[in-house]
Amino acid sequence: MKDMRTACTLFILLCTFTSAARSAESDEILLTTQHDVYEDYLCLLAGRNPLDIDDFTGECSRRDVVEIILLQQALVLGGLNLPVRFEPGNFSLRNRRLLQKGYLLVSVDTFWLTEAQQYEHYLYISEPMIRRGEYTAGVYTSPSNKKVLSSRSLHDVQQLSGVTSQHWTADWYTMQQLHLKKLVDEPSWVSQVKLVNQQFVDFMLAPFHVDFAKNGVDLVVVPKIAVKLDDSRHYVVSKNHPMGKAALKAINIGIAKMRQTGRIHKAYADAGFFYAQEHGWKIINE
């Protein structure tokens, strides 16, 4: 069974590489997305052209969905107006390899700067989409965990256990700096959600306006408090893709234009990303 799973994984990876290689040689841009993100992207579009969108509100709006739209707008604003082809799948562990090999031009999901800098030998890093100091996350827990739900200060949170992944550089550093009773390292988002839902761990950090129902659970945000993740987020572009330099230039031009008009802030605000700031919630680690 293990050999069969390995063979299937290699076959899927080979198919992805082959598809991406065709994209690298043609006049189109391949964008890989997780299935659930792509579904929410289509839901938010509701038949609209992504290049025309300036209202990002909607039931399916969230940070990673908004970033897919903003990426396409930035490319066109920067002068790289090529057809886009999406390939939904489980790319969370494969995107870095595709970028490294030059089969994938750009990641639709932004990277933490501290994470992207670890791969600068094969990645260009764009100007920030979320600037340092702007990222605040909610403290999410089981609706049955009364102790967590009553937390209102850093001292309260320090009596709790939390979960995140060492691979998420800003998240891991932030959780370490909270000096929790216990910090669990779990690389899978879904597994983190389950640990919190079953109350094996007290809480996890997540963006505001996240839909946990997709994972079959009903985590809730602790009211009135939030945590700042002290890092910036950026698009990354493959240095080994034929269009790498052109794409980086276009993205940065597009980001500058959208920053000037306020579109970037509005897009994230429409997605509920700045909920804590807008509602005056206490940032417990400032």
XYZ file of N, CA and C in Angstrom:
858
model
N 0.830 -1.201 0.000
C 0.000 0.000 0.000
C 0.866 1.252 0.000
N 1.940 1.244 0.821
C 2.836 2.387 0.875
C 3.478 2.622 -0.484
N 3.927 1.539 -1.147
C 4.548 1.673 -2.460
C 3.559 2.244 -3.473
N 2.289 1.835 -3.359
C 1.265 2.332 -4.278
C 1.045 3.829 -4.077
N 0.983 4.265 -2.802
C 0.804 5.693 -2.523
C 1.971 6.496 -3.050
N 3.190 5.956 -2.873
C 4.376 6.651 -3.375
C 4.338 6.780 -4.879
N 3.943 5.684 -5.556
C 3.861 5.702 -7.015
C 2.823 6.712 -7.486
N 1.692 6.769 -6.806
C 0.636 7.720 -7.176
C 1.116 9.159 -6.999
N 1.825 9.394 -5.891
C 2.340 10.744 -5.638
C 3.320 11.152 -6.722
N 4.218 10.244 -7.096
C 5.197 10.551 -8.143
C 4.525 10.779 -9.485
N 3.473 10.003 -9.764
C 2.756 10.171 -11.032
C 2.079 11.538 -11.096
N 1.417 11.937 -9.983
C 0.754 13.240 -9.937
C 1.770 14.358 -10.085
N 2.920 14.211 -9.410
C 3.958 15.226 -9.488
C 4.495 15.336 -10.910
N 4.689 14.191 -11.577
C 5.173 14.191 -12.954
C 4.176 14.884 -13.878
N 2.885 14.595 -13.688
C 1.851 15.234 -14.510
C 1.844 16.745 -14.300
N 2.022 17.151 -13.041
C 2.048 18.578 -12.741
C 3.249 19.227 -13.396
N 4.421 18.582 -13.300
C 5.627 19.128 -13.914
C 5.441 19.252 -15.418
N 4.847 18.222 -16.035
C 4.652 18.244 -17.486
C 3.720 19.371 -17.889
N 2.629 19.532 -17.146
C 1.673 20.606 -17.423
C 2.317 21.966 -17.238
N 3.086 22.104 -16.157
C 3.734 23.378 -15.882
C 4.805 23.685 -16.912
N 5.502 22.656 -17.382
C 6.530 22.868 -18.395
C 5.913 23.396 -19.683
N 4.737 22.876 -20.048
C 4.041 23.395 -21.233
C 3.692 24.860 -21.046
N 3.295 25.220 -19.818
C 2.941 26.609 -19.535
C 4.158 27.512 -19.641
N 5.314 27.032 -19.153
C 6.529 27.836 -19.184
C 6.969 28.129 -20.611
N 6.627 27.237 -21.533
C 7.043 27.396 -22.925
C 6.001 28.111 -23.760
N 4.834 28.415 -23.189
C 3.759 29.013 -23.970
C 3.428 30.397 -23.430
N 2.556 31.092 -24.136
C 2.175 32.438 -23.726
C 0.970 32.398 -22.797
N 1.127 31.746 -21.659
C 0.098 31.713 -20.632
C 0.771 31.595 -19.283
N 0.020 31.896 -18.236
C 0.541 31.811 -16.876
C -0.240 30.750 -16.122
N 0.466 29.741 -15.621
C -0.151 28.682 -14.829
C -0.196 29.114 -13.369
N -1.373 29.011 -12.773
C -1.541 29.295 -11.345
C -2.082 28.049 -10.664
N -1.356 27.534 -9.686
C -1.803 26.356 -8.944
C -2.473 26.805 -7.646
N -3.596 26.163 -7.320
C -4.349 26.522 -6.114
C -4.851 25.269 -5.417
N -5.069 25.398 -4.126
C -5.751 24.337 -3.393
C -7.211 24.281 -3.866
N -7.812 23.091 -3.830
C -9.190 22.920 -4.326
C -10.162 23.866 -3.627
N -10.080 23.943 -2.286
C -11.052 24.757 -1.559
C -10.871 26.242 -1.841
N -9.612 26.659 -2.041
C -9.349 28.063 -2.355
C -9.907 28.406 -3.734
N -9.716 27.485 -4.676
C -10.218 27.724 -6.031
C -11.744 27.790 -6.044
N -12.384 26.944 -5.270
C -13.851 26.974 -5.193
C -14.340 28.309 -4.633
N -13.661 28.813 -3.603
C -14.052 30.099 -3.035
C -13.735 31.247 -3.992
N -12.664 31.092 -4.749
C -12.315 32.092 -5.770
C -13.429 32.205 -6.800
N -13.901 31.072 -7.306
C -15.000 31.086 -8.278
C -16.277 31.624 -7.641
N -16.490 31.281 -6.381
C -17.672 31.768 -5.658
C -17.646 33.285 -5.546
N -16.480 33.840 -5.189
C -16.365 35.290 -5.045
C -16.509 35.995 -6.393
N -15.929 35.391 -7.439
C -16.052 35.995 -8.772
C -17.510 36.080 -9.212
N -18.236 35.006 -8.981
C -19.658 34.955 -9.377
C -19.832 35.360 -10.841
N -18.929 34.850 -11.691
C -19.030 35.119 -13.123
C -18.358 36.395 -13.579
N -17.836 37.193 -12.635
C -17.197 38.457 -13.004
C -15.771 38.228 -13.503
N -15.262 39.157 -14.279
C -13.864 39.147 -14.716
C -12.999 39.584 -13.535
N -12.004 38.784 -13.124
C -11.187 39.152 -11.962
C -10.475 40.493 -12.131
N -10.231 40.899 -13.369
C -9.534 42.160 -13.606
C -10.428 43.364 -13.343
N -11.737 43.141 -13.301
C -12.684 44.246 -13.114
C -13.136 44.425 -11.667
N -12.735 43.520 -10.787
C -13.282 43.515 -9.432
C -12.642 44.601 -8.568
N -13.476 45.417 -7.943
C -13.003 46.362 -6.931
C -13.818 46.250 -5.645
N -14.797 45.370 -5.644
C -15.570 45.059 -4.444
C -15.301 43.602 -4.092
N -14.572 43.399 -2.986
C -14.129 42.056 -2.619
C -14.960 41.461 -1.483
N -16.094 42.080 -1.186
C -16.952 41.552 -0.132
C -17.694 40.321 -0.642
N -18.084 39.462 0.268
C -18.844 38.277 -0.115
C -18.614 37.145 0.845
N -19.510 36.187 0.828
C -19.446 35.047 1.740
C -18.159 34.252 1.577
N -17.626 34.217 0.363
C -16.445 33.383 0.076
C -15.141 34.167 0.130
N -15.205 35.424 0.524
C -14.012 36.266 0.528
C -13.119 35.937 1.715
N -11.842 35.775 1.442
C -10.831 35.585 2.489
C -9.468 35.968 1.928
N -8.465 36.022 2.782
C -7.169 36.547 2.369
C -6.607 35.855 1.137
N -6.520 34.528 1.150
C -5.868 33.841 0.040
C -6.665 33.936 -1.257
N -7.988 34.073 -1.165
C -8.810 34.264 -2.360
C -8.582 35.657 -2.940
N -8.564 36.656 -2.067
C -8.319 38.029 -2.494
C -6.956 38.138 -3.182
N -5.967 37.416 -2.662
C -4.616 37.517 -3.221
C -4.515 36.936 -4.632
N -5.360 35.965 -4.960
C -5.383 35.444 -6.328
C -5.840 36.540 -7.290
N -6.867 37.260 -6.889
C -7.403 38.325 -7.747
C -6.412 39.477 -7.857
N -5.839 39.890 -6.733
C -4.889 40.993 -6.740
C -3.643 40.659 -7.550
N -3.223 39.408 -7.524
C -2.063 39.000 -8.323
C -2.336 39.202 -9.806
N -3.496 38.753 -10.255
C -3.829 38.913 -11.674
C -3.920 40.395 -12.051
N -4.494 41.203 -11.172
C -4.608 42.626 -11.449
C -3.229 43.289 -11.475
N -2.341 42.883 -10.567
C -1.000 43.455 -10.525
C -0.220 43.135 -11.797
N -0.315 41.899 -12.262
C 0.392 41.503 -13.480
C -0.034 42.362 -14.672
N -1.332 42.556 -14.821
C -1.847 43.332 -15.949
C -1.500 44.815 -15.793
N -1.650 45.353 -14.597
C -1.288 46.752 -14.353
C 0.190 46.996 -14.621
N 0.993 45.953 -14.416
C 2.433 46.060 -14.647
C 2.850 45.761 -16.079
N 1.866 45.450 -16.941
C 2.169 45.266 -18.360
C 2.303 43.839 -18.828
N 2.085 42.848 -17.947
C 2.180 41.446 -18.360
C 0.771 40.876 -18.462
N 0.150 41.082 -19.592
C -1.257 40.707 -19.796
C -1.329 39.430 -20.622
N -1.218 38.298 -19.933
C -1.251 36.991 -20.585
C -2.422 36.177 -20.035
N -2.944 35.241 -20.828
C -4.010 34.370 -20.321
C -3.536 33.588 -19.100
N -4.460 33.348 -18.183
C -4.158 32.612 -16.956
C -4.877 31.274 -16.993
N -4.166 30.224 -16.617
C -4.767 28.888 -16.532
C -4.590 28.362 -15.113
N -5.698 27.959 -14.497
C -5.657 27.441 -13.134
C -5.555 25.920 -13.136
N -4.820 25.418 -12.168
C -4.756 23.972 -11.948
C -4.962 23.710 -10.459
N -6.207 23.423 -10.050
C -6.482 23.139 -8.637
C -5.923 21.765 -8.244
N -5.530 21.649 -6.990
C -5.022 20.366 -6.506
C -4.435 20.521 -5.121
N -3.731 19.515 -4.673
C -3.066 19.572 -3.375
C -1.626 20.010 -3.591
N -1.409 21.322 -3.604
C -0.109 21.856 -3.962
C 0.683 22.394 -2.783
N 0.195 22.227 -1.587
C 0.847 22.851 -0.436
C 2.291 22.395 -0.271
N 2.603 21.166 -0.631
C 3.959 20.653 -0.482
C 4.729 20.620 -1.799
N 4.065 20.908 -2.899
C 4.714 20.794 -4.212
C 5.067 22.125 -4.847
N 4.439 23.209 -4.392
C 4.666 24.494 -5.041
C 6.126 24.935 -5.005
N 6.788 24.706 -3.870
C 8.186 25.122 -3.776
C 9.052 24.388 -4.793
N 8.771 23.104 -4.981
C 9.550 22.343 -5.960
C 9.271 22.830 -7.375
N 8.011 23.133 -7.666
C 7.656 23.653 -8.992
C 8.317 25.006 -9.240
N 8.338 25.853 -8.214
C 8.996 27.151 -8.338
C 10.501 26.989 -8.493
N 11.071 26.072 -7.732
C 12.508 25.854 -7.783
C 12.949 25.389 -9.174
N 12.168 24.510 -9.782
C 12.512 23.976 -11.091
C 12.180 24.935 -12.231
N 11.425 25.991 -11.928
C 11.043 26.920 -12.975
C 9.826 26.483 -13.758
N 9.126 25.444 -13.276
C 7.902 24.996 -13.943
C 6.723 25.900 -13.571
N 6.812 26.537 -12.411
C 5.769 27.441 -11.940
C 6.357 28.845 -11.862
N 5.635 29.817 -12.403
C 6.129 31.186 -12.455
C 5.996 31.891 -11.107
N 4.813 31.817 -10.511
C 4.535 32.592 -9.305
C 3.564 31.830 -8.410
N 3.688 32.049 -7.099
C 2.760 31.445 -6.146
C 1.608 32.407 -5.910
N 0.376 31.916 -6.013
C -0.783 32.794 -5.793
C -0.948 33.146 -4.323
N -0.430 32.316 -3.444
C -0.503 32.576 -2.007
C 0.787 33.267 -1.588
N 0.681 34.378 -0.889
C 1.875 35.090 -0.464
C 2.658 34.297 0.571
N 3.955 34.595 0.654
C 4.861 33.979 1.622
C 5.206 35.008 2.704
N 5.450 34.525 3.913
C 6.097 35.366 4.907
C 7.492 35.722 4.412
N 7.930 36.952 4.668
C 9.252 37.373 4.216
C 10.347 36.482 4.789
N 10.269 36.163 6.084
C 11.294 35.326 6.703
C 11.348 33.937 6.079
N 10.208 33.464 5.588
C 10.163 32.170 4.909
C 10.742 32.291 3.508
N 10.322 33.311 2.770
C 10.786 33.490 1.388
C 12.294 33.685 1.330
N 12.858 34.374 2.307
C 14.300 34.648 2.304
C 15.134 33.384 2.420
N 14.541 32.312 2.913
C 15.267 31.047 2.999
C 15.494 30.422 1.622
N 14.721 30.895 0.622
C 14.788 30.298 -0.721
C 15.187 31.332 -1.775
N 15.906 32.367 -1.354
C 16.253 33.446 -2.277
C 17.166 32.999 -3.404
N 17.812 31.843 -3.279
C 18.663 31.365 -4.368
C 17.844 30.960 -5.586
N 16.530 30.725 -5.422
C 15.708 30.428 -6.599
C 14.399 31.212 -6.634
N 14.209 32.155 -5.706
C 12.975 32.942 -5.688
C 13.263 34.442 -5.695
N 12.516 35.172 -6.528
C 12.433 36.619 -6.399
C 11.320 36.918 -5.390
N 11.469 37.998 -4.645
C 10.483 38.388 -3.635
C 9.900 39.737 -4.012
N 8.579 39.807 -4.120
C 7.920 41.051 -4.519
C 7.915 42.067 -3.383
N 7.453 43.255 -3.695
C 7.153 44.244 -2.662
C 6.029 43.682 -1.778
N 5.910 44.137 -0.543
C 4.918 43.528 0.368
C 3.474 43.789 -0.049
N 2.656 42.771 0.109
C 1.209 42.925 -0.018
C 0.620 43.273 1.352
N 1.038 42.521 2.367
C 0.688 42.850 3.748
C 1.971 43.332 4.407
N 1.976 44.586 4.828
C 3.192 45.169 5.368
C 3.417 44.757 6.823
N 4.651 44.840 7.236
C 4.994 44.452 8.606
C 4.181 45.267 9.598
N 3.546 44.588 10.533
C 2.726 45.241 11.532
C 1.244 45.247 11.206
N 0.888 44.868 9.969
C -0.523 44.896 9.562
C -1.254 43.589 9.842
N -0.521 42.502 10.007
C -1.145 41.176 10.120
C -1.534 40.883 11.570
N -2.821 40.843 11.823
C -3.307 40.420 13.135
C -4.193 39.191 12.962
N -4.042 38.249 13.858
C -4.792 36.989 13.780
C -5.715 36.856 14.977
N -6.769 36.102 14.764
C -7.681 35.794 15.845
C -7.220 34.576 16.622
N -7.649 34.486 17.877
C -7.379 33.327 18.732
C -8.609 32.426 18.654
N -8.459 31.256 18.039
C -9.608 30.378 17.792
C -9.569 29.157 18.687
N -10.745 28.762 19.161
C -10.843 27.642 20.090
C -12.164 26.907 19.883
N -12.335 25.828 20.619
C -13.607 25.108 20.613
C -14.670 25.944 21.320
N -15.896 25.936 20.811
C -16.967 26.688 21.491
C -17.250 26.159 22.892
N -16.729 24.977 23.215
C -16.938 24.390 24.549
C -15.809 24.722 25.526
N -14.748 25.357 25.015
C -13.590 25.634 25.873
C -13.771 26.988 26.557
N -14.446 26.988 27.684
C -14.815 28.220 28.383
C -13.591 28.979 28.900
N -12.556 28.247 29.293
C -11.357 28.894 29.813
C -10.732 29.790 28.753
N -10.616 29.271 27.540
C -10.016 30.065 26.459
C -10.922 31.237 26.104
N -12.216 30.988 26.029
C -13.168 32.026 25.626
C -13.220 33.183 26.624
N -12.802 32.948 27.856
C -12.815 34.012 28.866
C -11.494 34.787 28.898
N -10.534 34.390 28.060
C -9.224 35.058 28.053
C -9.356 36.486 27.526
N -8.698 37.424 28.216
C -8.762 38.829 27.813
C -7.410 39.526 27.867
N -6.342 38.793 28.144
C -5.026 39.418 28.265
C -3.940 38.424 27.881
N -2.727 38.938 27.729
C -1.583 38.073 27.449
C -1.382 37.092 28.600
N -1.529 37.547 29.818
C -1.364 36.655 30.969
C -2.356 35.495 30.902
N -3.597 35.779 30.533
C -4.601 34.712 30.411
C -4.178 33.690 29.361
N -3.711 34.182 28.221
C -3.343 33.294 27.117
C -2.108 32.468 27.469
N -1.239 33.014 28.282
C -0.025 32.282 28.664
C -0.316 31.064 29.527
N -1.509 30.945 30.029
C -1.903 29.762 30.826
C -2.423 28.641 29.924
N -2.402 28.849 28.618
C -3.027 27.935 27.670
C -1.986 27.190 26.833
N -2.467 26.191 26.094
C -1.644 25.494 25.103
C -2.069 25.945 23.708
N -1.111 26.003 22.789
C -1.390 26.420 21.418
C -0.750 25.484 20.421
N -1.177 25.593 19.168
C -0.629 24.744 18.120
C -0.378 25.568 16.867
N 0.751 25.297 16.229
C 1.078 25.845 14.920
C 2.180 24.970 14.327
N 2.794 25.431 13.249
C 3.830 24.632 12.591
C 5.152 25.385 12.561
N 6.237 24.677 12.808
C 7.569 25.271 12.711
C 7.863 25.756 11.297
N 7.183 25.164 10.306
C 7.417 25.546 8.911
C 6.820 26.917 8.600
N 5.906 27.389 9.425
C 5.300 28.722 9.238
C 6.077 29.684 10.127
N 7.094 30.290 9.559
C 8.105 30.990 10.345
C 7.517 32.065 11.264
N 6.673 32.937 10.727
C 6.128 34.033 11.536
C 5.193 33.503 12.617
N 4.372 32.509 12.267
C 3.440 31.929 13.238
C 4.198 31.285 14.396
N 5.218 30.490 14.046
C 5.966 29.768 15.076
C 6.699 30.734 16.002
N 7.354 31.749 15.416
C 8.079 32.729 16.226
C 7.114 33.471 17.153
N 5.973 33.871 16.602
C 4.994 34.609 17.405
C 4.483 33.773 18.570
N 4.148 32.522 18.291
C 3.641 31.650 19.360
C 4.710 31.405 20.422
N 5.967 31.278 19.995
C 7.044 31.113 20.967
C 7.155 32.326 21.882
N 6.990 33.509 21.305
C 7.133 34.746 22.065
C 5.981 34.976 23.044
N 4.881 34.248 22.861
C 3.772 34.360 23.806
C 4.069 33.641 25.123
N 5.052 32.717 25.102
C 5.454 31.958 26.295
C 4.265 31.204 26.887
N 3.714 30.338 26.062
C 2.546 29.564 26.448
C 2.908 28.430 27.409
N 1.891 27.883 28.033
C 2.086 26.716 28.891
C 2.652 25.554 28.080
N 2.167 25.428 26.821
C 2.640 24.367 25.945
C 2.420 24.786 24.497
N 3.402 24.520 23.627
C 3.287 24.819 22.201
C 3.501 23.536 21.414
N 2.505 23.156 20.626
C 2.545 21.915 19.850
C 2.901 22.224 18.406
N 3.827 21.458 17.850
C 4.228 21.586 16.443
C 3.456 20.574 15.610
N 2.595 21.067 14.710
C 1.806 20.201 13.836
C 1.803 20.814 12.431
N 2.418 20.155 11.450
C 2.562 20.757 10.118
C 1.268 20.875 9.318
N 0.262 20.088 9.629
C -0.977 20.081 8.853
C -2.017 21.020 9.456
N -2.536 21.933 8.619
C -3.592 22.849 9.061
C -4.816 22.080 9.553
N -5.234 21.076 8.798
C -6.415 20.301 9.156
C -6.214 19.605 10.501
N -5.019 19.069 10.714
C -4.738 18.403 11.987
C -4.738 19.398 13.145
N -4.238 20.600 12.903
C -4.283 21.640 13.936
C -5.728 21.936 14.335
N -6.573 22.095 13.329
C -7.985 22.383 13.569
C -8.619 21.273 14.412
N -8.332 20.033 14.084
C -8.906 18.904 14.813
C -8.419 18.851 16.257
N -7.140 19.145 16.468
C -6.603 19.138 17.829
C -7.313 20.163 18.705
N -7.572 21.336 18.133
C -8.260 22.380 18.888
C -9.728 22.019 19.076
N -10.341 21.506 18.047
C -11.757 21.138 18.129
C -12.005 20.075 19.196
N -11.070 19.125 19.303
C -11.215 18.051 20.287
C -10.647 18.430 21.659
N -10.143 19.662 21.764
C -9.617 20.228 23.006
C -8.379 19.500 23.531
N -7.636 18.847 22.617
C -6.315 18.348 22.994
C -5.343 19.517 23.114
N -5.647 20.591 22.382
C -4.898 21.844 22.466
C -5.924 22.960 22.623
N -5.557 24.007 23.352
C -6.528 25.054 23.672
C -6.884 25.954 22.483
N -5.881 26.375 21.706
C -6.196 27.345 20.661
C -5.202 27.292 19.507
N -5.578 27.942 18.423
C -4.703 28.163 17.280
C -4.945 29.588 16.784
N -4.001 30.120 16.042
C -4.166 31.431 15.424
C -4.661 31.254 14.003
N -5.536 32.141 13.573
C -6.044 32.091 12.205
C -6.538 33.477 11.810
N -6.547 33.760 10.503
C -7.070 35.057 10.067
C -8.547 35.197 10.434
N -8.985 36.416 10.584
C -10.405 36.653 10.803
C -11.181 36.303 9.531
N -12.426 35.911 9.736
C -13.326 35.579 8.627
C -12.917 34.268 7.942
N -12.388 33.321 8.728
C -12.038 32.010 8.178
C -13.189 31.047 8.427
N -13.441 30.166 7.473
C -14.577 29.243 7.560
C -14.089 27.850 7.953
N -14.207 27.515 9.227
C -13.762 26.204 9.697
C -14.757 25.105 9.351
N -15.958 25.473 8.941
C -16.963 24.464 8.603
C -16.497 23.575 7.460
N -15.588 24.097 6.614
C -15.053 23.294 5.515
C -14.267 22.093 6.030
N -13.779 22.213 7.278
C -13.060 21.110 7.901
C -13.950 20.291 8.822
N -15.256 20.564 8.767
C -16.211 19.788 9.542
C -16.249 20.134 11.020
N -15.758 21.326 11.391
C -15.764 21.730 12.793
C -16.316 23.150 12.907
N -16.468 23.608 14.134
C -17.056 24.924 14.364
C -16.223 25.673 15.397
N -14.966 25.972 15.070
C -14.144 26.756 15.979
C -14.652 28.199 16.009
N -14.463 28.844 17.145
C -14.929 30.225 17.299
C -13.772 31.102 17.757
N -13.868 32.383 17.437
C -12.811 33.318 17.809
C -13.061 33.838 19.224
N -11.984 33.974 19.988
C -12.078 34.558 21.323
C -12.313 36.055 21.159
N -13.389 36.578 21.739
C -13.717 37.997 21.505
C -12.763 38.959 22.190
N -12.582 40.102 21.528
C -11.910 41.282 22.103
C -10.389 41.205 22.136
N -9.778 40.072 21.708
C -8.315 40.009 21.694
C -7.819 39.495 20.340
N -6.594 39.872 20.006
C -5.966 39.420 18.767
C -4.460 39.367 18.987
N -3.761 38.733 18.055
C -2.312 38.580 18.143
C -1.688 39.125 16.865
N -0.652 39.934 17.013
C 0.048 40.478 15.848
C 1.173 39.539 15.432
N 1.245 39.243 14.131
C 2.359 38.479 13.572
C 3.290 39.482 12.910
N 4.466 39.650 13.485
C 5.352 40.754 13.120
C 6.226 40.397 11.916
N 5.581 40.285 10.763
C 6.298 39.981 9.520
C 5.446 40.488 8.365
N 6.026 40.574 7.188
C 5.295 40.996 6.001
C 5.081 39.802 5.077
N 4.103 39.936 4.144
C 3.808 38.854 3.204
C 3.986 39.347 1.771
N 4.550 38.458 0.936
C 4.970 38.833 -0.410
C 4.652 37.715 -1.407
N 4.411 38.109 -2.666
C 4.389 37.127 -3.732
C 5.830 36.695 -4.011
N 5.993 35.433 -4.406
C 7.325 34.961 -4.795
C 7.268 34.475 -6.239
N 8.365 34.728 -6.959
C 8.456 34.426 -8.389
C 9.695 33.576 -8.625
N 9.585 32.576 -9.491
C 10.702 31.683 -9.767
C 11.792 32.379 -10.577
N 13.027 32.300 -10.106
C 14.163 32.836 -10.853
C 14.505 31.956 -12.050
N 14.024 30.715 -12.038
C 14.357 29.769 -13.099
C 13.288 29.669 -14.172
N 12.229 30.462 -14.063
C 11.191 30.489 -15.094
C 11.579 31.524 -16.154
N 11.333 31.234 -17.437
C 11.712 32.178 -18.507
C 11.131 33.577 -18.338
N 9.963 33.676 -17.698
C 9.334 34.982 -17.523
C 9.531 35.545 -16.112
N 10.448 34.983 -15.327
C 10.610 35.359 -13.938
C 10.870 36.845 -13.723
N 11.871 37.393 -14.400
C 12.211 38.804 -14.211
C 11.084 39.713 -14.672
N 10.473 39.368 -15.798
C 9.376 40.187 -16.335
C 8.176 40.163 -15.385
N 7.904 38.993 -14.806
C 6.771 38.881 -13.887
C 7.014 39.670 -12.617
N 8.221 39.583 -12.060
C 8.538 40.336 -10.843
C 8.372 41.834 -11.087
N 8.895 42.314 -12.213
C 8.785 43.735 -12.536
C 7.318 44.152 -12.653
N 6.528 43.342 -13.352
C 5.111 43.656 -13.538
C 4.370 43.663 -12.202
N 4.617 42.655 -11.367
C 3.939 42.561 -10.074
C 4.263 43.771 -9.208
N 5.522 44.156 -9.165
C 5.914 45.292 -8.329
C 5.315 46.607 -8.829
N 5.252 46.775 -10.148
C 4.600 47.966 -10.708
C 3.122 47.959 -10.331
N 2.495 46.791 -10.487
C 1.080 46.665 -10.158
C 0.800 46.915 -8.692
N 1.661 46.388 -7.808
C 1.490 46.605 -6.364
C 1.579 48.095 -6.049
N 2.552 48.769 -6.649
C 2.719 50.205 -6.391
C 1.475 50.987 -6.814
N 0.907 50.644 -7.963
C -0.289 51.341 -8.446
C -1.485 51.057 -7.551
N -1.657 49.806 -7.151
C -2.792 49.460 -6.293
C -2.631 50.015 -4.885
N -1.396 50.109 -4.399
C -1.156 50.702 -3.090
C -1.530 52.179 -3.113
N -1.179 52.857 -4.203
C -1.441 54.284 -4.325
C -2.941 54.588 -4.338
N -3.706 53.733 -4.973
C -5.156 53.961 -5.062
C -5.918 53.419 -3.861
N -5.239 52.703 -2.973
C -5.897 52.133 -1.800
C -6.574 50.808 -2.055
N -6.364 50.229 -3.250
C -7.064 48.986 -3.581
C -6.606 47.818 -2.707
N -5.324 47.741 -2.391
C -4.830 46.615 -1.599
C -5.476 46.613 -0.222
N -5.452 47.757 0.443
C -6.054 47.828 1.789
C -7.546 47.530 1.728
N -8.227 48.076 0.727
C -9.673 47.861 0.602
C -9.990 46.385 0.379
N -9.188 45.718 -0.454
C -9.433 44.305 -0.743
C -9.331 43.456 0.513
N -8.268 43.659 1.282
C -8.110 42.895 2.521
C -9.189 43.262 3.539
N -9.525 44.550 3.593
C -10.580 44.986 4.524
C -11.912 44.366 4.150
N -12.223 44.321 2.849
C -13.465 43.693 2.386
C -13.528 42.227 2.788
N -12.373 41.575 2.865
C -12.319 40.155 3.231
C -12.338 39.944 4.740
N -12.431 41.037 5.513
C -12.479 40.914 6.965
C -11.125 40.781 7.623
N -10.054 41.009 6.851
C -8.697 40.782 7.356
C -8.333 41.747 8.481
N -8.825 42.987 8.414
C -8.483 44.003 9.410
C -9.552 44.118 10.502
N -10.224 43.021 10.776
C -11.347 43.030 11.724
C -10.924 43.557 13.093
N -9.799 43.088 13.615
C -9.374 43.484 14.966
C -9.113 44.982 15.045
N -8.413 45.516 14.041
C -8.113 46.946 14.033
C -9.393 47.769 13.916
N -10.292 47.325 13.040
C -11.511 48.088 12.793
C -12.453 48.074 13.991
N -12.381 47.044 14.829
C -13.287 46.929 15.972
C -12.604 47.239 17.305
N -11.362 47.702 17.244
C -10.685 48.129 18.453
C -10.340 47.009 19.427
N -10.109 45.799 18.903
C -9.747 44.699 19.785
C -8.325 44.873 20.298
N -8.055 44.333 21.479
C -6.752 44.458 22.116
C -5.735 43.508 21.460
N -4.595 44.056 21.028
C -3.499 43.244 20.511
C -2.648 42.856 21.715
N -2.722 41.609 22.137
C -2.172 41.222 23.438
C -0.639 41.169 23.449
N 0.004 41.116 22.272
C 1.472 41.011 22.252
C 2.146 42.278 21.747
N 1.491 43.411 21.873
C 2.120 44.690 21.526
C 2.755 45.309 22.758
